[in-house]
Coordinates of C-alpha atoms in Angstrom, one line a residue:
M1 CA 93.5 106.7 101.9
P2 CA 92.4 103.5 100.1
L3 CA 95.1 101.4 98.5
M4 CA 95.7 102.0 94.8
E5 CA 97.1 99.2 92.7
G6 CA 100.8 99.8 92.2
V7 CA 101.6 102.8 94.4
R8 CA 104.1 105.1 92.6
L9 CA 107.0 105.5 95.1
A10 CA 109.8 108.0 94.9
V11 CA 112.7 107.6 97.3
K12 CA 115.4 110.2 97.9
T13 CA 118.3 109.2 100.2
L14 CA 120.8 111.7 101.4
G15 CA 124.1 111.1 103.2
C16 CA 125.7 107.9 104.4
K17 CA 125.6 104.3 103.4
V18 CA 123.7 103.5 106.6
N19 CA 120.8 105.7 105.3
Q20 CA 121.1 103.9 101.9
V21 CA 120.6 100.4 103.4
E22 CA 117.7 101.6 105.6
S23 CA 116.0 103.1 102.5
D24 CA 116.5 99.9 100.6
A25 CA 115.1 97.8 103.4
L26 CA 112.1 100.1 103.8
V27 CA 111.2 99.7 100.1
G28 CA 111.2 95.9 100.6
L29 CA 108.9 96.2 103.6
L30 CA 106.4 98.1 101.5
K31 CA 105.8 95.2 99.1
P32 CA 102.1 95.1 100.1
L33 CA 101.7 98.3 98.2
H34 CA 103.1 96.7 95.0
P35 CA 105.3 99.8 94.7
V36 CA 106.6 101.1 91.3
V37 CA 109.7 103.1 91.9
V38 CA 109.7 106.4 90.0
P39 CA 111.8 109.6 89.9
L40 CA 110.9 112.3 92.4
E41 CA 109.4 114.5 89.7
S42 CA 107.3 111.9 88.0
G43 CA 104.0 112.1 89.8
A44 CA 104.5 109.9 92.9
D45 CA 101.8 108.8 95.2
L46 CA 104.3 108.3 98.0
V47 CA 107.6 110.1 98.6
V48 CA 110.2 108.9 101.2
I49 CA 113.1 111.3 102.0
N50 CA 115.8 109.9 104.2
T51 CA 117.8 112.9 105.3
C52 CA 121.3 113.7 106.6
A53 CA 122.5 116.5 109.0
V54 CA 126.3 116.0 109.2
T55 CA 126.8 119.5 107.8
T56 CA 124.8 122.6 107.3
S57 CA 125.0 121.9 103.6
A58 CA 123.4 118.5 104.2
E59 CA 120.6 120.2 106.2
A60 CA 120.0 122.6 103.3
D61 CA 119.8 119.7 100.9
A62 CA 117.2 118.0 103.1
R63 CA 115.0 121.2 103.1
K64 CA 115.4 121.6 99.3
E65 CA 114.3 118.0 98.6
V66 CA 111.2 118.3 100.8
R67 CA 110.2 121.5 99.0
R68 CA 110.9 120.0 95.6
A69 CA 109.0 116.9 96.5
R70 CA 105.9 118.9 97.5
R71 CA 106.0 121.1 94.4
A72 CA 106.4 118.1 92.1
N73 CA 103.8 115.9 93.9
P74 CA 101.2 118.1 95.5
A75 CA 98.8 115.2 96.3
A76 CA 101.5 112.7 97.5
F77 CA 102.0 111.4 101.0
I78 CA 105.4 112.7 101.9
V79 CA 107.4 110.9 104.7
V80 CA 110.7 112.3 106.0
T81 CA 113.1 110.4 108.2
G82 CA 116.8 110.4 109.0
C83 CA 119.1 112.6 110.9
Y84 CA 117.6 116.0 110.0
A85 CA 114.2 114.6 111.0
E86 CA 115.7 114.1 114.4
L87 CA 117.1 117.6 114.5
A88 CA 114.3 119.7 113.0
P89 CA 111.0 117.8 112.7
E90 CA 108.7 120.9 113.0
Q91 CA 110.6 122.7 110.2
L92 CA 110.2 119.7 107.9
A93 CA 106.5 119.6 108.6
E94 CA 106.2 123.3 107.8
L95 CA 108.0 122.6 104.4
G96 CA 105.4 120.1 103.4
A97 CA 106.1 116.7 105.0
D98 CA 103.0 114.8 106.0
A99 CA 104.8 112.6 108.5
V100 CA 108.2 113.1 110.1
L101 CA 109.8 110.1 111.8
P102 CA 113.3 110.6 113.3
N103 CA 115.9 107.9 113.4
S104 CA 114.7 106.7 116.8
R105 CA 111.3 105.8 115.2
K106 CA 112.5 104.4 111.9
A107 CA 111.1 101.0 112.7
E108 CA 107.6 102.5 112.6
L109 CA 108.0 103.7 109.0
P110 CA 106.4 100.7 107.3
G111 CA 103.4 100.8 109.6
V112 CA 102.7 104.5 109.2
I113 CA 102.9 104.2 105.4
L114 CA 100.8 101.1 105.1
Q115 CA 98.1 102.4 107.4
H116 CA 97.9 105.6 105.3
F117 CA 97.2 103.5 102.3
G118 CA 94.5 101.5 104.1
L119 CA 96.5 98.4 104.7
P120 CA 97.0 96.6 108.1
A121 CA 100.5 97.0 109.5
D122 CA 102.3 94.3 111.5
P123 CA 102.9 95.3 115.1
I124 CA 106.3 96.7 115.8
T125 CA 108.5 94.0 117.4
T126 CA 111.9 95.5 117.1
P127 CA 113.2 98.1 119.7
P128 CA 112.4 101.6 118.4
N129 CA 116.1 102.5 117.8
E130 CA 117.1 99.2 116.1
F131 CA 116.2 99.3 112.4
W132 CA 118.7 96.9 110.8
G133 CA 116.9 96.5 107.5
A134 CA 116.6 92.7 108.0
G135 CA 114.3 90.6 106.0
E136 CA 113.1 91.5 102.5
R137 CA 115.3 93.8 100.4
G138 CA 114.0 96.7 98.4
L139 CA 113.6 97.4 94.7
L140 CA 116.6 99.8 94.8
N141 CA 119.2 97.0 95.0
N142 CA 121.0 96.2 91.8
Y143 CA 121.7 92.7 93.2
V144 CA 125.4 93.0 92.5
R145 CA 126.5 94.9 95.6
A146 CA 124.4 95.2 98.7
F147 CA 124.9 97.0 102.0
L148 CA 124.6 95.0 105.2
K149 CA 124.1 97.2 108.3
V150 CA 125.6 95.6 111.4
Q151 CA 126.1 98.6 113.8
D152 CA 124.5 101.9 114.6
G153 CA 125.2 104.8 116.9
C154 CA 128.3 106.2 118.4
N155 CA 129.6 106.5 122.0
V156 CA 132.6 108.7 121.3
G157 CA 131.4 112.2 120.5
C158 CA 134.2 114.0 118.7
A159 CA 134.1 117.8 119.4
Y160 CA 132.8 118.8 115.9
C161 CA 130.3 115.9 115.4
I162 CA 126.6 115.9 115.9
I163 CA 126.0 112.3 114.9
P164 CA 125.9 110.8 118.4
R165 CA 123.1 113.1 119.2
L166 CA 121.2 112.1 116.1
R167 CA 122.0 108.3 116.0
G168 CA 122.1 107.6 119.7
R169 CA 124.3 105.1 121.6
E170 CA 126.0 102.2 119.9
R171 CA 124.0 99.1 119.0
H172 CA 125.4 96.0 117.5
R173 CA 123.6 93.4 115.4
G174 CA 124.1 89.8 116.4
H175 CA 126.4 88.0 114.0
Q176 CA 124.1 85.0 113.5
E177 CA 121.4 87.3 112.3
A178 CA 123.8 89.2 110.1
L179 CA 125.1 86.0 108.6
R180 CA 121.6 84.8 107.8
E181 CA 120.8 88.0 105.9
A182 CA 124.2 87.7 104.1
E183 CA 123.3 84.2 103.0
A184 CA 119.9 85.4 101.8
L185 CA 121.5 88.2 99.8
L186 CA 124.1 85.8 98.2
Q187 CA 121.3 83.4 97.2
A188 CA 119.4 86.3 95.7
G189 CA 122.4 86.9 93.4
V190 CA 124.4 89.6 95.3
Q191 CA 128.1 89.3 94.5
E192 CA 129.6 91.8 97.0
I193 CA 128.5 92.6 100.5
V194 CA 129.4 96.0 102.0
L195 CA 129.4 96.0 105.8
T196 CA 128.2 99.3 107.1
G197 CA 127.6 101.1 110.4
V198 CA 127.9 104.5 112.0
R199 CA 131.0 103.3 113.8
L200 CA 131.6 100.0 112.1
G201 CA 134.9 99.1 113.7
S202 CA 133.4 99.2 117.2
Y203 CA 131.2 96.2 116.2
K204 CA 130.6 93.8 119.2
G205 CA 128.0 91.5 117.7
H206 CA 130.7 88.8 117.2
P207 CA 133.0 87.4 119.9
R208 CA 136.0 88.5 117.7
G209 CA 134.4 91.8 116.6
I210 CA 134.4 93.0 113.0
A211 CA 137.4 90.8 112.1
G212 CA 135.5 87.7 113.2
L213 CA 132.4 88.6 111.2
I214 CA 134.4 89.4 108.1
E215 CA 136.2 86.0 108.3
E216 CA 132.9 84.1 108.6
L217 CA 131.5 86.0 105.6
A218 CA 134.6 85.2 103.6
L219 CA 134.4 81.5 104.5
M220 CA 130.7 81.6 103.2
G221 CA 132.1 82.6 99.9
A222 CA 131.1 86.3 100.0
K223 CA 133.1 89.1 98.6
V224 CA 133.2 91.6 101.4
R225 CA 133.9 95.3 101.4
L226 CA 134.1 97.7 104.4
S227 CA 132.6 101.1 104.5
S228 CA 134.3 103.9 106.5
I229 CA 136.1 102.7 109.7
E230 CA 137.8 104.7 112.4
P231 CA 141.6 104.4 112.6
E232 CA 141.6 103.4 116.3
D233 CA 139.1 100.6 115.6
T234 CA 141.3 99.1 113.0
G235 CA 143.3 96.5 114.8
E236 CA 145.9 93.9 113.9
E237 CA 143.4 91.0 113.7
L238 CA 141.3 92.9 111.1
L239 CA 144.4 93.6 109.0
Q240 CA 145.4 90.0 109.2
V241 CA 142.0 88.8 108.1
M242 CA 141.9 91.2 105.2
G243 CA 145.3 90.2 104.1
R244 CA 144.6 86.5 104.3
F245 CA 141.4 86.7 102.2
A246 CA 142.3 89.5 99.7
P247 CA 141.0 90.2 97.1
Q248 CA 137.8 88.4 98.2
V249 CA 137.8 90.7 101.2
R250 CA 138.4 93.9 99.4
P251 CA 141.9 95.5 100.0
H252 CA 140.5 99.0 100.7
L253 CA 140.1 100.9 103.9
H254 CA 138.5 104.3 104.3
L255 CA 140.3 105.7 107.4
S256 CA 139.1 109.1 108.4
L257 CA 142.0 111.4 109.2
Q258 CA 140.2 114.8 109.6
T259 CA 143.4 116.8 110.3
G260 CA 147.2 116.4 110.2
S261 CA 147.6 118.6 113.2
A262 CA 148.5 116.8 116.5
R263 CA 147.0 119.6 118.6
L264 CA 143.8 119.6 116.6
L265 CA 143.4 115.8 116.7
A266 CA 143.5 116.0 120.5
L267 CA 141.3 119.1 120.7
M268 CA 138.6 117.6 118.5
G269 CA 138.6 114.4 120.6
R270 CA 140.1 112.1 118.0
R271 CA 141.5 109.0 119.7
Y272 CA 144.7 108.6 117.7
D273 CA 147.7 110.6 116.7
K274 CA 149.7 111.0 113.6
N275 CA 152.2 108.4 114.6
Y276 CA 149.5 105.8 115.1
Y277 CA 147.8 106.7 111.8
R278 CA 151.1 106.5 109.9
A279 CA 152.0 103.1 111.5
L280 CA 148.5 101.8 110.7
V281 CA 148.8 102.7 107.0
E282 CA 152.3 101.2 106.9
R283 CA 151.1 97.9 108.5
A284 CA 148.1 97.7 106.2
S285 CA 150.3 98.2 103.2
L286 CA 152.6 95.4 104.4
L287 CA 149.8 92.8 105.3
I288 CA 147.2 93.5 102.6
P289 CA 148.1 92.8 99.0
G290 CA 147.0 95.7 96.7
F291 CA 146.0 97.8 99.7
A292 CA 144.3 101.2 98.9
L293 CA 143.7 104.0 101.4
T294 CA 141.0 106.6 101.1
T295 CA 140.3 109.3 103.8
D296 CA 138.4 112.4 104.9
V297 CA 139.8 115.8 106.0
I298 CA 138.1 118.9 107.3
A299 CA 139.2 122.3 106.2
G300 CA 139.2 125.1 108.8
L301 CA 138.5 123.3 112.0
P302 CA 138.0 125.8 114.9
T303 CA 141.3 127.4 116.0
E304 CA 143.2 125.9 113.1
T305 CA 146.3 128.0 112.3
E306 CA 147.9 128.3 108.9
E307 CA 150.8 126.2 110.1
E308 CA 148.4 123.4 111.1
H309 CA 146.7 123.6 107.7
Q310 CA 150.2 123.1 106.2
E311 CA 150.7 120.1 108.5
T312 CA 147.6 118.5 107.1
L313 CA 148.8 119.0 103.5
A314 CA 152.3 117.6 104.4
F315 CA 150.8 114.5 106.2
L316 CA 148.6 113.7 103.2
E317 CA 151.7 113.9 101.0
E318 CA 153.3 111.4 103.4
V319 CA 150.5 108.8 103.5
R320 CA 149.5 109.3 99.9
P321 CA 145.8 108.1 99.8
S322 CA 144.2 107.2 96.5
R323 CA 141.2 109.5 97.2
V324 CA 140.7 112.3 99.7
H325 CA 137.2 113.6 100.5
V326 CA 137.5 117.2 101.6
F327 CA 134.9 119.0 103.7
T328 CA 134.7 122.6 104.9
Y329 CA 134.0 122.8 108.6
T330 CA 130.6 124.1 109.6
P331 CA 129.6 124.5 113.3
R332 CA 127.0 122.0 114.4
P333 CA 124.6 122.9 117.2
K334 CA 125.4 121.8 120.8
T335 CA 128.8 120.5 119.9
R336 CA 132.0 121.5 121.8
A337 CA 133.7 122.8 118.6
A338 CA 130.9 125.2 117.9
A339 CA 131.9 127.2 121.1
L340 CA 135.5 127.5 120.1
P341 CA 137.0 130.4 118.1
Q342 CA 136.1 130.0 114.4
V343 CA 138.3 130.3 111.4
P344 CA 136.9 132.9 109.0
I345 CA 134.7 131.3 106.3
E346 CA 136.8 132.7 103.4
V347 CA 139.9 131.2 105.0
R348 CA 138.1 127.8 105.4
K349 CA 137.1 127.9 101.7
R350 CA 140.6 128.7 100.5
R351 CA 142.1 125.9 102.6
N352 CA 139.4 123.6 101.1
R353 CA 140.6 124.5 97.6
E354 CA 144.2 123.8 98.5
L355 CA 143.3 120.4 99.9
Q356 CA 141.2 119.6 96.9
A357 CA 144.1 120.5 94.6
L358 CA 146.5 118.2 96.5
A359 CA 143.9 115.4 96.6
A360 CA 143.6 115.6 92.8
R361 CA 147.4 115.4 92.4
L362 CA 147.6 112.4 94.8
A363 CA 144.8 110.6 93.0
E364 CA 146.5 111.0 89.6
A365 CA 149.8 109.7 91.0
R366 CA 148.0 106.7 92.4
V367 CA 146.0 105.8 89.3
Q368 CA 148.5 106.3 86.6
P369 CA 150.6 103.2 87.4
K370 CA 147.5 101.1 86.6
L371 CA 147.8 101.9 82.9
G372 CA 148.6 98.8 80.9
H373 CA 147.9 96.4 83.8
R374 CA 145.3 93.6 83.9
L375 CA 142.9 94.2 86.8
E376 CA 140.0 92.3 88.3
V377 CA 136.6 94.0 87.9
L378 CA 133.1 93.1 89.2
V379 CA 130.6 93.9 86.5
E380 CA 127.8 96.1 87.9
S381 CA 126.0 97.7 85.0
F382 CA 125.8 98.6 81.3
R383 CA 125.5 102.2 80.0
G384 CA 125.8 103.2 76.3
G385 CA 127.0 99.8 75.2
R386 CA 129.9 99.7 77.7
A387 CA 130.2 97.6 80.9
Y388 CA 130.9 99.3 84.2
G389 CA 132.2 98.0 87.6
H390 CA 134.8 98.4 90.3
T391 CA 138.1 96.9 91.0
P392 CA 138.8 95.3 94.5
D393 CA 140.7 98.5 95.5
Y394 CA 137.6 100.6 94.5
Y395 CA 138.4 102.2 91.2
E396 CA 135.6 102.4 88.7
A397 CA 136.3 100.7 85.4
E398 CA 134.5 100.8 82.1
F399 CA 135.3 98.5 79.2
T400 CA 133.9 96.7 76.2
G401 CA 133.3 93.0 75.8
P402 CA 130.7 90.2 76.0
V403 CA 130.0 90.0 79.8
R404 CA 127.0 89.7 82.1
V405 CA 126.2 91.8 85.2
G406 CA 127.5 90.0 88.2
Q407 CA 130.5 88.4 86.5
T408 CA 134.0 89.0 87.7
V409 CA 136.4 89.6 84.8
W410 CA 139.9 90.6 83.9
V411 CA 140.3 94.0 82.1
R412 CA 143.4 95.4 80.5
V413 CA 143.6 99.1 81.3
E414 CA 144.3 101.1 78.1
A415 CA 143.4 104.7 79.2
I416 CA 142.5 106.7 82.3
A417 CA 139.8 109.4 82.5
G418 CA 139.8 111.1 85.9
Y419 CA 139.3 108.4 88.4
T420 CA 137.9 105.9 85.9
L421 CA 139.9 103.1 84.3
Q422 CA 139.1 102.4 80.7
G423 CA 140.0 99.2 78.9
R424 CA 139.0 96.0 77.2
L425 CA 137.9 92.6 78.4
E426 CA 140.6 90.0 78.5
A427 CA 139.0 87.1 80.2
I428 CA 136.2 85.9 82.6
K429 CA 137.7 85.1 86.0
E430 CA 137.0 81.5 87.0
E431 CA 135.6 81.4 90.6
P432 CA 134.8 78.4 92.7
A433 CA 131.2 77.5 93.2
R434 CA 129.8 78.5 96.5
L435 CA 128.2 76.1 98.9
L436 CA 124.6 77.2 99.5
L437 CA 123.6 77.2 103.2
P438 CA 120.0 77.0 104.5
V439 CA 118.5 80.4 105.4
L440 CA 116.7 79.8 108.8

């Protein structure tokens, strides 16, 4: 197809932050098309759908988005990638995808798309399973917060999880390359860098692992946040670095729990027990000023008894996270858990509701003490005449006052609506100027 001036591009990203950073990077690599990003149902010339397959619900969402894209854009070139493209490429093609490239071929995406629009594509120089998103960033970034992917894949293989099959073995981005991209992002105006990976805490691209990379980013002047990290990968050195640089290194950890049952933790192949998790949360609370914990749990894992469900509820009451993401277990193909006796679906759903109710109570108990306090907020956007942003411990805040996107400010909390802090601007936070480093 000959190149049109200003290709209308719709991008739909499902699932994790790793998918998000890969979508952002892909848009940047399509700059020869002079893309104009449009909503999915606005007559796109090119549609990219980056899929997830962590649950059966995620798979259903992927299929729905492909059907919707084809109905809304009958003449568009539709490209589907991501985890569901790894799992069911033929089905996606039948639903209307013109090209299906699984995770193992993501590095080929720019070339496939550019060639379709009649443009030459640079030869692929990266290994086929290493798509870091390095180089130019996409039009989807808001240039306040940016994801920096430094790790991919998983070598562990929990009994219920399909991700190792879809993302492959662990790969680690060299720290010098990661630091160069971080410097480029900071010079482009990014204020907060979110480190991300499939198994982020296993990062081996720095001699001191993830703790060493975070320290170097902090010394560059970056504000740094971690995406989800496994409890067993969260060591003493990481906690020490986070405590030393807080709140510049954001005092928030998302430590996946999955279940409060000791038997199920072992059966599902989790590499920690409740005593370790409890001690880790206590140590983080001691070392990191303003520490906030968020977590995941799965309702109705195979063979889970009612007593074990109650154990999960009790353990959550004990560690008291500020946010709990609750998922209902769904069997994933070719996983060990899928072959185990299953909890009836109506029981799984009821347990999910009970976990959700507890999560809401815990969240309210955590957020209410912030009322009346002055909190630091990074301004990210404006909507309806109000400024929006996040605190270092990852609460959304909305407020009024004369500020600019990208500023760090002090906000007095006057009300709370759900998980959102509402208040008024008190002051602009004075921050030291950052020394600019050459980007080689």
